[in-house]
Amino acid sequence: MRGETFHYLSYLCSRDFLLKRLHMEEKLIFTQAEEEKTQELLDRLLKNDANGFLPDDCDKLRRHLSASIDAGCLQRNAFGLNPILHALQTAEIAVEEIGVRRDAIIAVVLYTSVVAGNSSEEDIEKEFGAGVAQIIHGLARIQELYKRNPVIESENFRNLLISFAEDMRVILLMIADRVNLMRQVRDTLNEEARQQVAQEASYLYAPLAHKLGLYKLKSELEDLSLKYLEHDAYYLIKEKLNATKRARDSYIERFIAPIQESLEQAGLHFHMKGRTKSIHSIWQKMKKQKCGFEGIYDLFAIRIIIDSPVEKEKMQCWQAYSIVTDMYMPNPKRLRDWLSVPKSNGYESLHITVLGPEKKWVEVQIRTERMDEIAEKYAELDFDVMLGGGSKYFDPKTRKDKKDIFAVLKKKGYTVVHTRDEMLKAPTSKPLYGTFAEDALPYSIDREQDAKEKATVPTLAEMTTKAIDQLKNHPNGFVIQVEGGKVDWAAHGN
């Protein structure tokens, strides 16, 4: 179906590809619009104190980019996109949607010139530090992994990708880059390349984004993939949604009015909001149910968010559930109870589907403010762990260290364990964080014994993979790598 494998990462261009282009084109020429946009993005990134740039980073980065352009090693990619502008756009997405900071920003901007041979990883380390060089090294390792694995559609490859990257920021930048690329290739004439890029976004990058809690980016990747791969279906659903927006808004108001009144009478403090489901989600329902757009009734979801003290959370959520189901007939087959057993990433909520007015099915999600914060800000919490926040929790709003990460996790309902025994004794009904270090691995990874048996000490990637495999036995497992007292890597256990 896919023909010859085509793995496109805008900044993970192969060295052969770039060198070949050098003989075909002269040095990169910016259009006036590209020059203005590049300057705007660069200024915005470098002048934002929250990104953690050092005083001389601005001048060094500008000099490096100018030298790369003058050397003629930066060329437009297969879609005709300007590599510097594209890298800056990727960096902005990674900053705004994920929360990466200095090292990742510089790495994504400089990577293409490193691959082209204008700079080495050693040069980058001397000029910008080990953190930037480490990310660039990870990007290079991923490119090698792509070359050795022609079949990347499997869950095994996604897990291998995570462990092979060594630094989770590499994976985050790859996801941000693919989102950026999918936004940019709308008008390309290279239809075959766009199709293959969209396929990879669908079966590799969207699942990765979901696995890491990047739900907004995951939905965008899925919708854009559908737009490019099944154009007619995408625009059919989009046009139908646009045509029925006013009717949907009116229906939502009629649906929530009696619920709101009953919840207020019960003395609950809450707020409600509604959302239309993604085009990709609706298309999947249409295929599964083998029906047209008009046959899909649960096009939107209502969320009830309760302001509740921790000790009364479950009671008040079930109280709201009782109120909703007394008013509208529920579909028992569609009940999802993530209050009793939260998801592996800490997600807690009650999901029910009820038969509303005009015999339309409506999904209702019930959770507390605390649960909603975990659901919405989960990525920020974990990515601050992964992005070098150390043993402190880096507050994404204030961009300052807030408090001990493990104290935050415990407060949010996580069980934090540091040994295998603790992990085995941990309740399976609660989300779990497990930590391990290179010199103190708790998950039955005996480095001394391994060294005796194999005469080689396992690599960090091998240890990470083994720890993840063991943590899969815990339904709510999560693993963090801890080295030197600092938390700097994390991955889902399942």
Short mmCIF file of C-alpha atoms in Angstrom, two decimals:
data_model
loop_
_atom_site.label_atom_id
_atom_site.label_comp_id
_atom_site.label_asym_id
_atom_site.label_seq_id
_atom_site.Cartn_x
_atom_site.Cartn_y
_atom_site.Cartn_z
CA MET A 1 0.00 0.00 0.00
CA ARG A 2 2.73 2.41 0.89
CA GLY A 3 5.23 1.36 -1.75
CA GLU A 4 8.77 2.30 -0.98
CA THR A 5 9.02 3.42 2.62
CA PHE A 6 9.23 7.19 2.97
CA HIS A 7 10.06 8.50 6.44
CA TYR A 8 9.93 12.28 6.39
CA LEU A 9 10.92 14.44 9.34
CA SER A 10 11.57 18.00 8.30
CA TYR A 11 14.60 18.32 10.51
CA LEU A 12 15.50 14.63 10.32
CA CYS A 13 16.54 14.81 6.70
CA SER A 14 19.08 12.22 5.70
CA ARG A 15 22.65 13.36 5.14
CA ASP A 16 22.61 11.88 1.63
CA PHE A 17 19.47 13.83 0.77
CA LEU A 18 20.92 17.12 1.94
CA LEU A 19 24.27 16.59 0.21
CA LYS A 20 22.51 15.66 -3.00
CA ARG A 21 20.53 18.87 -2.86
CA LEU A 22 23.74 20.84 -2.45
CA HIS A 23 24.73 19.91 -5.98
CA MET A 24 21.31 20.84 -7.34
CA GLU A 25 20.68 24.21 -5.72
CA GLU A 26 22.53 27.27 -4.61
CA LYS A 27 22.38 28.55 -1.06
CA LEU A 28 19.02 29.02 0.60
CA ILE A 29 17.27 32.22 -0.51
CA PHE A 30 14.55 33.68 1.70
CA THR A 31 11.48 35.35 0.25
CA GLN A 32 10.56 38.66 1.87
CA ALA A 33 7.62 37.04 3.67
CA GLU A 34 9.85 34.21 4.95
CA GLU A 35 12.48 36.65 6.16
CA GLU A 36 9.91 38.70 8.07
CA LYS A 37 8.27 35.64 9.60
CA THR A 38 11.64 34.10 10.54
CA GLN A 39 12.74 37.29 12.27
CA GLU A 40 9.40 37.53 14.09
CA LEU A 41 9.53 33.94 15.37
CA LEU A 42 13.18 34.12 16.36
CA ASP A 43 12.66 37.36 18.27
CA ARG A 44 9.59 35.96 20.02
CA LEU A 45 11.38 32.79 21.10
CA LEU A 46 14.62 34.44 22.20
CA LYS A 47 13.03 37.38 24.01
CA ASN A 48 10.73 35.18 26.07
CA ASP A 49 12.49 34.93 29.44
CA ALA A 50 10.39 31.87 30.31
CA ASN A 51 12.27 29.85 27.67
CA GLY A 52 15.44 30.02 29.77
CA PHE A 53 17.90 31.35 27.20
CA LEU A 54 21.34 32.44 28.37
CA PRO A 55 22.52 36.04 27.75
CA ASP A 56 24.70 35.19 24.74
CA ASP A 57 22.40 32.57 23.18
CA CYS A 58 20.73 35.10 20.90
CA ASP A 59 23.90 36.30 19.19
CA LYS A 60 25.41 32.80 18.98
CA LEU A 61 22.28 31.30 17.44
CA ARG A 62 21.97 34.07 14.86
CA ARG A 63 25.65 33.73 13.93
CA HIS A 64 25.32 29.96 13.59
CA LEU A 65 22.26 30.22 11.33
CA SER A 66 23.92 32.87 9.16
CA ALA A 67 27.03 30.72 8.80
CA SER A 68 24.93 27.69 7.82
CA ILE A 69 23.09 29.69 5.15
CA ASP A 70 26.31 31.16 3.77
CA ALA A 71 27.87 27.69 3.64
CA GLY A 72 25.02 26.56 1.39
CA CYS A 73 24.19 23.54 3.54
CA LEU A 74 20.58 24.48 4.28
CA GLN A 75 18.15 23.77 1.46
CA ARG A 76 14.41 23.62 1.07
CA ASN A 77 12.91 20.24 1.88
CA ALA A 78 10.89 17.93 -0.33
CA PHE A 79 7.85 20.19 0.05
CA GLY A 80 9.73 23.38 -0.75
CA LEU A 81 9.60 24.56 2.87
CA ASN A 82 12.27 26.85 4.27
CA PRO A 83 14.15 24.69 6.85
CA ILE A 84 14.94 27.54 9.25
CA LEU A 85 11.43 28.94 9.23
CA HIS A 86 10.00 25.44 9.57
CA ALA A 87 12.28 24.66 12.52
CA LEU A 88 11.27 27.89 14.27
CA GLN A 89 7.59 27.09 13.70
CA THR A 90 8.18 23.64 15.17
CA ALA A 91 9.95 25.20 18.15
CA GLU A 92 7.02 27.53 18.76
CA ILE A 93 4.54 24.64 18.73
CA ALA A 94 6.76 22.69 21.13
CA VAL A 95 6.97 25.71 23.45
CA GLU A 96 3.29 26.64 23.42
CA GLU A 97 1.67 23.20 23.28
CA ILE A 98 4.20 21.09 25.19
CA GLY A 99 6.34 23.43 27.27
CA VAL A 100 9.87 22.71 26.07
CA ARG A 101 12.57 25.22 26.88
CA ARG A 102 16.03 26.41 25.86
CA ASP A 103 17.86 23.18 25.01
CA ALA A 104 15.06 21.71 22.92
CA ILE A 105 14.45 24.99 21.08
CA ILE A 106 18.09 25.38 20.10
CA ALA A 107 18.39 21.69 19.18
CA VAL A 108 15.47 21.70 16.76
CA VAL A 109 16.72 24.89 15.09
CA LEU A 110 20.30 23.63 14.65
CA TYR A 111 19.76 19.96 13.87
CA THR A 112 19.51 20.21 10.08
CA SER A 113 22.83 22.05 9.81
CA VAL A 114 24.46 19.39 12.00
CA VAL A 115 23.18 16.61 9.74
CA ALA A 116 24.36 18.54 6.68
CA GLY A 117 27.89 18.63 8.09
CA ASN A 118 28.18 22.35 8.78
CA SER A 119 28.56 21.66 12.52
CA SER A 120 29.31 18.65 14.68
CA GLU A 121 27.69 17.52 17.91
CA GLU A 122 30.96 18.38 19.64
CA ASP A 123 30.84 21.92 18.26
CA ILE A 124 27.26 22.32 19.48
CA GLU A 125 28.16 21.01 22.93
CA LYS A 126 31.03 23.50 23.28
CA GLU A 127 28.91 26.41 22.12
CA PHE A 128 25.48 25.63 23.56
CA GLY A 129 26.03 22.94 26.20
CA ALA A 130 25.62 19.20 26.72
CA GLY A 131 21.81 19.37 26.92
CA VAL A 132 21.46 20.66 23.35
CA ALA A 133 24.01 18.16 22.05
CA GLN A 134 22.20 15.31 23.80
CA ILE A 135 18.93 16.11 22.05
CA ILE A 136 20.64 16.41 18.67
CA HIS A 137 22.33 13.05 19.31
CA GLY A 138 18.93 11.56 20.11
CA LEU A 139 17.47 12.89 16.87
CA ALA A 140 20.35 11.28 14.98
CA ARG A 141 19.76 7.95 16.76
CA ILE A 142 16.09 8.04 15.80
CA GLN A 143 17.01 8.63 12.17
CA GLU A 144 19.23 5.54 12.29
CA LEU A 145 16.38 3.57 13.86
CA TYR A 146 14.12 4.58 10.97
CA LYS A 147 16.68 3.33 8.47
CA ARG A 148 16.90 -0.08 10.16
CA ASN A 149 13.14 -0.55 10.64
CA PRO A 150 11.19 -0.39 7.36
CA VAL A 151 7.97 -1.42 9.15
CA ILE A 152 7.02 1.22 11.71
CA GLU A 153 3.26 0.68 11.99
CA SER A 154 3.45 -1.42 15.15
CA GLU A 155 3.12 -0.67 18.85
CA ASN A 156 6.52 -2.32 19.31
CA PHE A 157 8.13 0.29 17.10
CA ARG A 158 6.51 3.12 19.09
CA ASN A 159 7.86 1.66 22.33
CA LEU A 160 11.25 1.13 20.72
CA LEU A 161 11.22 4.71 19.50
CA ILE A 162 10.65 6.02 23.03
CA SER A 163 13.42 3.94 24.59
CA PHE A 164 15.82 4.49 21.70
CA ALA A 165 15.52 8.28 21.91
CA GLU A 166 16.98 8.22 25.46
CA ASP A 167 15.78 11.79 25.98
CA MET A 168 12.00 12.21 25.88
CA ARG A 169 12.39 15.71 24.46
CA VAL A 170 13.41 14.05 21.20
CA ILE A 171 10.00 12.38 20.91
CA LEU A 172 8.20 15.58 21.86
CA LEU A 173 10.05 17.52 19.17
CA MET A 174 9.21 14.84 16.60
CA ILE A 175 5.53 15.16 17.44
CA ALA A 176 5.67 18.97 17.28
CA ASP A 177 7.48 18.78 13.94
CA ARG A 178 4.91 16.43 12.47
CA VAL A 179 2.07 18.72 13.58
CA ASN A 180 3.87 21.65 11.95
CA LEU A 181 4.52 19.68 8.77
CA MET A 182 0.90 18.57 8.52
CA ARG A 183 -0.19 22.19 8.79
CA GLN A 184 2.23 23.30 6.06
CA VAL A 185 1.71 20.70 3.32
CA ARG A 186 -1.87 21.64 2.49
CA ASP A 187 -1.01 23.19 -0.89
CA THR A 188 1.92 20.99 -1.92
CA LEU A 189 2.00 19.49 -5.39
CA ASN A 190 3.88 16.44 -4.07
CA GLU A 191 0.75 14.40 -3.41
CA GLU A 192 2.55 11.08 -2.90
CA ALA A 193 4.82 12.52 -0.22
CA ARG A 194 1.89 14.21 1.49
CA GLN A 195 -0.06 10.94 1.57
CA GLN A 196 2.87 9.11 3.15
CA VAL A 197 3.47 11.89 5.68
CA ALA A 198 -0.22 11.76 6.62
CA GLN A 199 -0.12 7.96 6.97
CA GLU A 200 2.81 8.19 9.38
CA ALA A 201 1.03 10.92 11.33
CA SER A 202 -1.98 8.64 11.67
CA TYR A 203 -0.36 5.36 12.71
CA LEU A 204 2.78 6.61 14.48
CA TYR A 205 2.64 10.21 15.70
CA ALA A 206 -1.01 10.45 16.77
CA PRO A 207 -0.72 7.29 18.95
CA LEU A 208 2.54 8.64 20.41
CA ALA A 209 0.86 11.95 21.24
CA HIS A 210 -2.00 10.05 22.86
CA LYS A 211 0.40 7.87 24.83
CA LEU A 212 2.14 10.98 26.18
CA GLY A 213 -1.06 12.83 27.06
CA LEU A 214 -0.87 15.38 24.23
CA TYR A 215 -4.56 15.03 23.43
CA LYS A 216 -4.95 18.34 21.60
CA LEU A 217 -2.06 17.59 19.25
CA LYS A 218 -3.27 14.01 18.86
CA SER A 219 -6.68 15.21 17.68
CA GLU A 220 -5.12 17.69 15.27
CA LEU A 221 -2.88 15.00 13.77
CA GLU A 222 -5.84 12.67 13.34
CA ASP A 223 -8.03 15.33 11.73
CA LEU A 224 -5.31 16.51 9.34
CA SER A 225 -4.46 12.91 8.43
CA LEU A 226 -8.09 12.29 7.57
CA LYS A 227 -8.15 15.53 5.56
CA TYR A 228 -5.26 14.37 3.37
CA LEU A 229 -6.00 10.65 3.23
CA GLU A 230 -9.80 10.73 2.90
CA HIS A 231 -10.50 14.19 1.57
CA ASP A 232 -14.17 13.68 0.69
CA ALA A 233 -15.06 12.18 4.08
CA TYR A 234 -13.28 15.00 5.94
CA TYR A 235 -15.06 17.81 4.09
CA LEU A 236 -18.41 16.03 4.18
CA ILE A 237 -18.28 15.90 7.98
CA LYS A 238 -16.86 19.42 8.26
CA GLU A 239 -19.64 20.87 6.09
CA LYS A 240 -22.28 18.94 8.02
CA LEU A 241 -20.89 20.22 11.33
CA ASN A 242 -20.86 23.81 10.06
CA ALA A 243 -24.42 23.49 8.77
CA THR A 244 -25.71 22.11 12.07
CA LYS A 245 -23.72 24.31 14.49
CA ARG A 246 -26.58 26.62 15.42
CA ALA A 247 -28.94 23.68 15.96
CA ARG A 248 -26.32 21.88 18.10
CA ASP A 249 -25.73 24.94 20.27
CA SER A 250 -29.46 25.32 20.81
CA TYR A 251 -29.80 21.63 21.65
CA ILE A 252 -26.96 21.77 24.18
CA GLU A 253 -28.65 24.68 25.95
CA ARG A 254 -31.93 22.76 26.17
CA PHE A 255 -30.10 19.63 27.35
CA ILE A 256 -28.10 21.21 30.17
CA ALA A 257 -30.76 23.62 31.51
CA PRO A 258 -32.68 21.05 33.64
CA ILE A 259 -29.44 19.36 34.75
CA GLN A 260 -28.02 22.67 35.89
CA GLU A 261 -31.16 23.46 37.86
CA SER A 262 -31.16 20.06 39.61
CA LEU A 263 -27.45 20.22 40.46
CA GLU A 264 -27.92 23.68 41.98
CA GLN A 265 -30.86 22.44 44.02
CA ALA A 266 -28.66 19.62 45.31
CA GLY A 267 -26.21 22.21 46.61
CA LEU A 268 -23.33 21.23 44.34
CA HIS A 269 -20.79 23.82 43.22
CA PHE A 270 -19.93 23.21 39.57
CA HIS A 271 -19.65 24.55 36.06
CA MET A 272 -20.53 22.91 32.74
CA LYS A 273 -19.17 23.07 29.22
CA GLY A 274 -19.86 21.36 25.93
CA ARG A 275 -17.64 20.39 23.00
CA THR A 276 -18.17 18.93 19.55
CA LYS A 277 -16.25 15.73 18.90
CA SER A 278 -13.39 15.76 16.40
CA ILE A 279 -13.98 15.08 12.71
CA HIS A 280 -11.76 11.99 12.94
CA SER A 281 -13.74 10.66 15.90
CA ILE A 282 -17.04 11.15 14.06
CA TRP A 283 -15.64 9.40 10.95
CA GLN A 284 -14.53 6.43 13.04
CA LYS A 285 -18.04 6.17 14.50
CA MET A 286 -19.58 6.34 11.03
CA LYS A 287 -17.38 3.48 9.83
CA LYS A 288 -17.92 1.40 12.96
CA GLN A 289 -21.69 1.86 12.94
CA LYS A 290 -21.86 1.69 9.12
CA CYS A 291 -24.06 4.75 8.87
CA GLY A 292 -24.07 8.28 7.51
CA PHE A 293 -23.46 11.51 9.42
CA GLU A 294 -27.13 11.75 10.35
CA GLY A 295 -26.91 8.34 12.03
CA ILE A 296 -24.35 9.56 14.60
CA TYR A 297 -26.20 11.01 17.55
CA ASP A 298 -23.45 11.58 20.11
CA LEU A 299 -21.72 14.34 18.15
CA PHE A 300 -20.92 16.31 21.26
CA ALA A 301 -20.06 15.78 24.89
CA ILE A 302 -21.12 17.68 28.01
CA ARG A 303 -18.67 18.03 30.88
CA ILE A 304 -19.77 18.62 34.48
CA ILE A 305 -16.88 19.84 36.62
CA ILE A 306 -17.56 19.87 40.36
CA ASP A 307 -15.74 22.01 42.89
CA SER A 308 -15.44 19.41 45.62
CA PRO A 309 -13.17 18.71 48.60
CA VAL A 310 -10.99 15.64 48.02
CA GLU A 311 -12.76 13.56 50.66
CA LYS A 312 -16.16 14.10 48.97
CA GLU A 313 -15.10 13.79 45.33
CA LYS A 314 -16.43 10.33 44.54
CA MET A 315 -19.64 10.85 46.50
CA GLN A 316 -20.46 14.11 44.71
CA CYS A 317 -19.55 12.71 41.27
CA TRP A 318 -21.89 9.77 41.79
CA GLN A 319 -24.52 12.19 43.12
CA ALA A 320 -24.27 14.16 39.87
CA TYR A 321 -24.43 10.88 37.94
CA SER A 322 -27.64 9.98 39.75
CA ILE A 323 -29.17 13.35 38.94
CA VAL A 324 -28.32 13.09 35.24
CA THR A 325 -29.51 9.50 34.86
CA ASP A 326 -32.75 10.20 36.75
CA MET A 327 -33.43 12.89 34.18
CA TYR A 328 -32.23 11.11 31.02
CA MET A 329 -32.17 7.37 30.32
CA PRO A 330 -28.58 6.05 30.36
CA ASN A 331 -27.05 3.43 28.10
CA PRO A 332 -25.46 1.01 30.62
CA LYS A 333 -23.13 -0.36 27.95
CA ARG A 334 -21.53 3.07 27.59
CA LEU A 335 -20.70 3.63 31.28
CA ARG A 336 -16.97 4.24 31.84
CA ASP A 337 -16.00 4.33 35.50
CA TRP A 338 -12.54 5.85 35.84
CA LEU A 339 -13.33 7.01 39.34
CA SER A 340 -12.91 3.60 40.91
CA VAL A 341 -9.99 2.62 38.66
CA PRO A 342 -8.22 5.63 37.11
CA LYS A 343 -6.40 5.34 33.80
CA SER A 344 -2.66 4.70 33.80
CA ASN A 345 -1.92 8.41 33.32
CA GLY A 346 -3.98 9.39 36.37
CA TYR A 347 -7.14 10.30 34.45
CA GLU A 348 -10.25 10.12 36.63
CA SER A 349 -13.80 10.69 35.40
CA LEU A 350 -17.24 9.20 34.95
CA HIS A 351 -18.39 8.90 31.34
CA ILE A 352 -22.00 8.08 30.55
CA THR A 353 -24.15 8.29 27.43
CA VAL A 354 -27.77 9.27 27.94
CA LEU A 355 -30.82 9.64 25.71
CA GLY A 356 -31.64 13.33 25.61
CA PRO A 357 -34.47 15.32 24.02
CA GLU A 358 -35.49 14.32 20.49
CA LYS A 359 -34.07 10.85 21.27
CA LYS A 360 -30.48 11.94 20.69
CA TRP A 361 -27.59 10.28 22.50
CA VAL A 362 -25.35 12.65 24.46
CA GLU A 363 -22.10 11.79 26.23
CA VAL A 364 -21.76 13.30 29.72
CA GLN A 365 -18.44 13.44 31.55
CA ILE A 366 -18.45 14.03 35.30
CA ARG A 367 -15.31 14.95 37.24
CA THR A 368 -14.00 17.33 39.89
CA GLU A 369 -11.81 20.40 39.48
CA ARG A 370 -8.81 18.37 40.66
CA MET A 371 -9.54 15.57 38.20
CA ASP A 372 -10.03 18.07 35.39
CA GLU A 373 -6.71 19.69 36.17
CA ILE A 374 -4.97 16.32 35.92
CA ALA A 375 -6.77 15.59 32.65
CA GLU A 376 -6.00 18.97 31.11
CA LYS A 377 -2.60 19.70 32.65
CA TYR A 378 -1.33 16.13 32.89
CA ALA A 379 1.07 16.64 30.01
CA GLU A 380 2.48 19.81 31.56
CA LEU A 381 3.18 18.03 34.85
CA ASP A 382 4.87 15.03 33.31
CA PHE A 383 6.71 16.93 30.62
CA ASP A 384 8.17 19.28 33.19
CA VAL A 385 9.53 16.13 34.83
CA MET A 386 10.89 14.95 31.48
CA LEU A 387 12.21 18.32 30.38
CA GLY A 388 14.80 18.60 33.10
CA GLY A 389 12.76 19.99 35.98
CA GLY A 390 14.94 17.94 38.31
CA SER A 391 13.42 16.90 41.60
CA LYS A 392 11.30 20.03 41.57
CA TYR A 393 7.92 20.53 39.96
CA PHE A 394 8.25 23.31 37.40
CA ASP A 395 5.03 25.33 37.32
CA PRO A 396 4.19 25.94 33.62
CA LYS A 397 2.21 29.07 34.48
CA THR A 398 4.81 30.89 36.54
CA ARG A 399 7.78 29.09 34.95
CA LYS A 400 9.29 28.70 38.39
CA ASP A 401 10.11 25.69 40.54
CA LYS A 402 7.07 25.09 42.68
CA LYS A 403 7.65 22.20 45.06
CA ASP A 404 9.01 18.70 45.32
CA ILE A 405 7.70 16.64 42.39
CA PHE A 406 6.95 13.58 44.50
CA ALA A 407 4.98 15.66 47.01
CA VAL A 408 2.92 17.03 44.12
CA LEU A 409 2.29 13.55 42.75
CA LYS A 410 1.22 12.19 46.12
CA LYS A 411 -1.12 15.14 46.62
CA LYS A 412 -2.70 14.40 43.25
CA GLY A 413 -3.43 10.82 44.31
CA TYR A 414 -0.41 8.99 42.88
CA THR A 415 1.39 6.20 44.66
CA VAL A 416 5.12 6.90 44.39
CA VAL A 417 7.42 3.90 44.77
CA HIS A 418 11.18 3.54 44.72
CA THR A 419 11.64 -0.21 45.01
CA ARG A 420 10.22 -3.31 43.40
CA ASP A 421 8.69 -4.43 46.71
CA GLU A 422 6.90 -1.12 47.04
CA MET A 423 5.62 -1.45 43.49
CA LEU A 424 4.25 -4.95 44.09
CA LYS A 425 2.47 -3.80 47.25
CA ALA A 426 1.03 -0.66 45.62
CA PRO A 427 -2.76 -0.60 45.13
CA THR A 428 -3.70 -1.22 41.52
CA SER A 429 -6.65 1.16 41.78
CA LYS A 430 -4.43 4.23 41.95
CA PRO A 431 -2.04 5.73 39.38
CA LEU A 432 1.53 4.79 40.18
CA TYR A 433 4.91 6.40 39.63
CA GLY A 434 8.02 4.24 39.84
CA THR A 435 11.50 5.67 39.90
CA PHE A 436 14.78 4.02 39.05
CA ALA A 437 18.35 5.19 38.74
CA GLU A 438 21.34 3.86 36.84
CA ASP A 439 23.07 2.89 40.07
CA ALA A 440 19.97 1.84 42.05
CA LEU A 441 17.49 0.09 39.80
CA PRO A 442 14.59 -1.32 41.84
CA TYR A 443 12.81 -3.34 39.16
CA SER A 444 14.88 -6.53 39.44
CA ILE A 445 17.51 -5.06 37.17
CA ASP A 446 20.70 -6.20 38.84
CA ARG A 447 23.51 -4.46 37.02
CA GLU A 448 26.23 -6.38 38.86
CA GLN A 449 24.64 -9.74 38.08
CA ASP A 450 24.03 -8.70 34.48
CA ALA A 451 27.64 -7.64 34.22
CA LYS A 452 28.81 -11.01 35.51
CA GLU A 453 26.57 -13.01 33.23
CA LYS A 454 26.98 -10.95 30.09
CA ALA A 455 30.35 -9.34 30.76
CA THR A 456 28.69 -6.08 29.69
CA VAL A 457 26.69 -3.56 31.65
CA PRO A 458 23.28 -2.92 30.03
CA THR A 459 22.83 0.44 28.35
CA LEU A 460 20.48 3.05 29.70
CA ALA A 461 18.07 2.36 26.85
CA GLU A 462 18.09 -1.37 27.63
CA MET A 463 17.46 -0.71 31.31
CA THR A 464 14.67 1.70 30.48
CA THR A 465 13.00 -0.84 28.19
CA LYS A 466 13.29 -3.55 30.85
CA ALA A 467 11.84 -1.30 33.53
CA ILE A 468 8.93 -0.36 31.27
CA ASP A 469 8.26 -4.02 30.48
CA GLN A 470 8.14 -4.87 34.18
CA LEU A 471 5.97 -1.89 34.98
CA LYS A 472 3.42 -3.11 32.43
CA ASN A 473 2.38 -5.66 35.04
CA HIS A 474 0.92 -2.77 37.00
CA PRO A 475 -2.26 -1.49 35.27
CA ASN A 476 -1.58 2.11 36.29
CA GLY A 477 2.19 2.13 35.99
CA PHE A 478 4.45 4.97 35.02
CA VAL A 479 8.24 5.00 35.13
CA ILE A 480 10.65 7.86 35.69
CA GLN A 481 14.40 7.72 35.31
CA VAL A 482 16.26 9.36 38.16
CA GLU A 483 19.97 10.11 37.94
CA GLY A 484 21.99 12.10 40.43
CA GLY A 485 18.87 13.05 42.35
CA LYS A 486 17.30 14.62 39.27
CA VAL A 487 14.29 13.38 37.39
CA ASP A 488 15.05 13.77 33.71
CA TRP A 489 13.20 11.09 31.73
CA ALA A 490 9.79 9.45 31.88
CA ALA A 491 7.65 7.00 29.94
CA HIS A 492 4.34 5.23 30.28
CA GLY A 493 4.41 1.70 31.55
CA ASN A 494 1.47 0.67 29.40
#
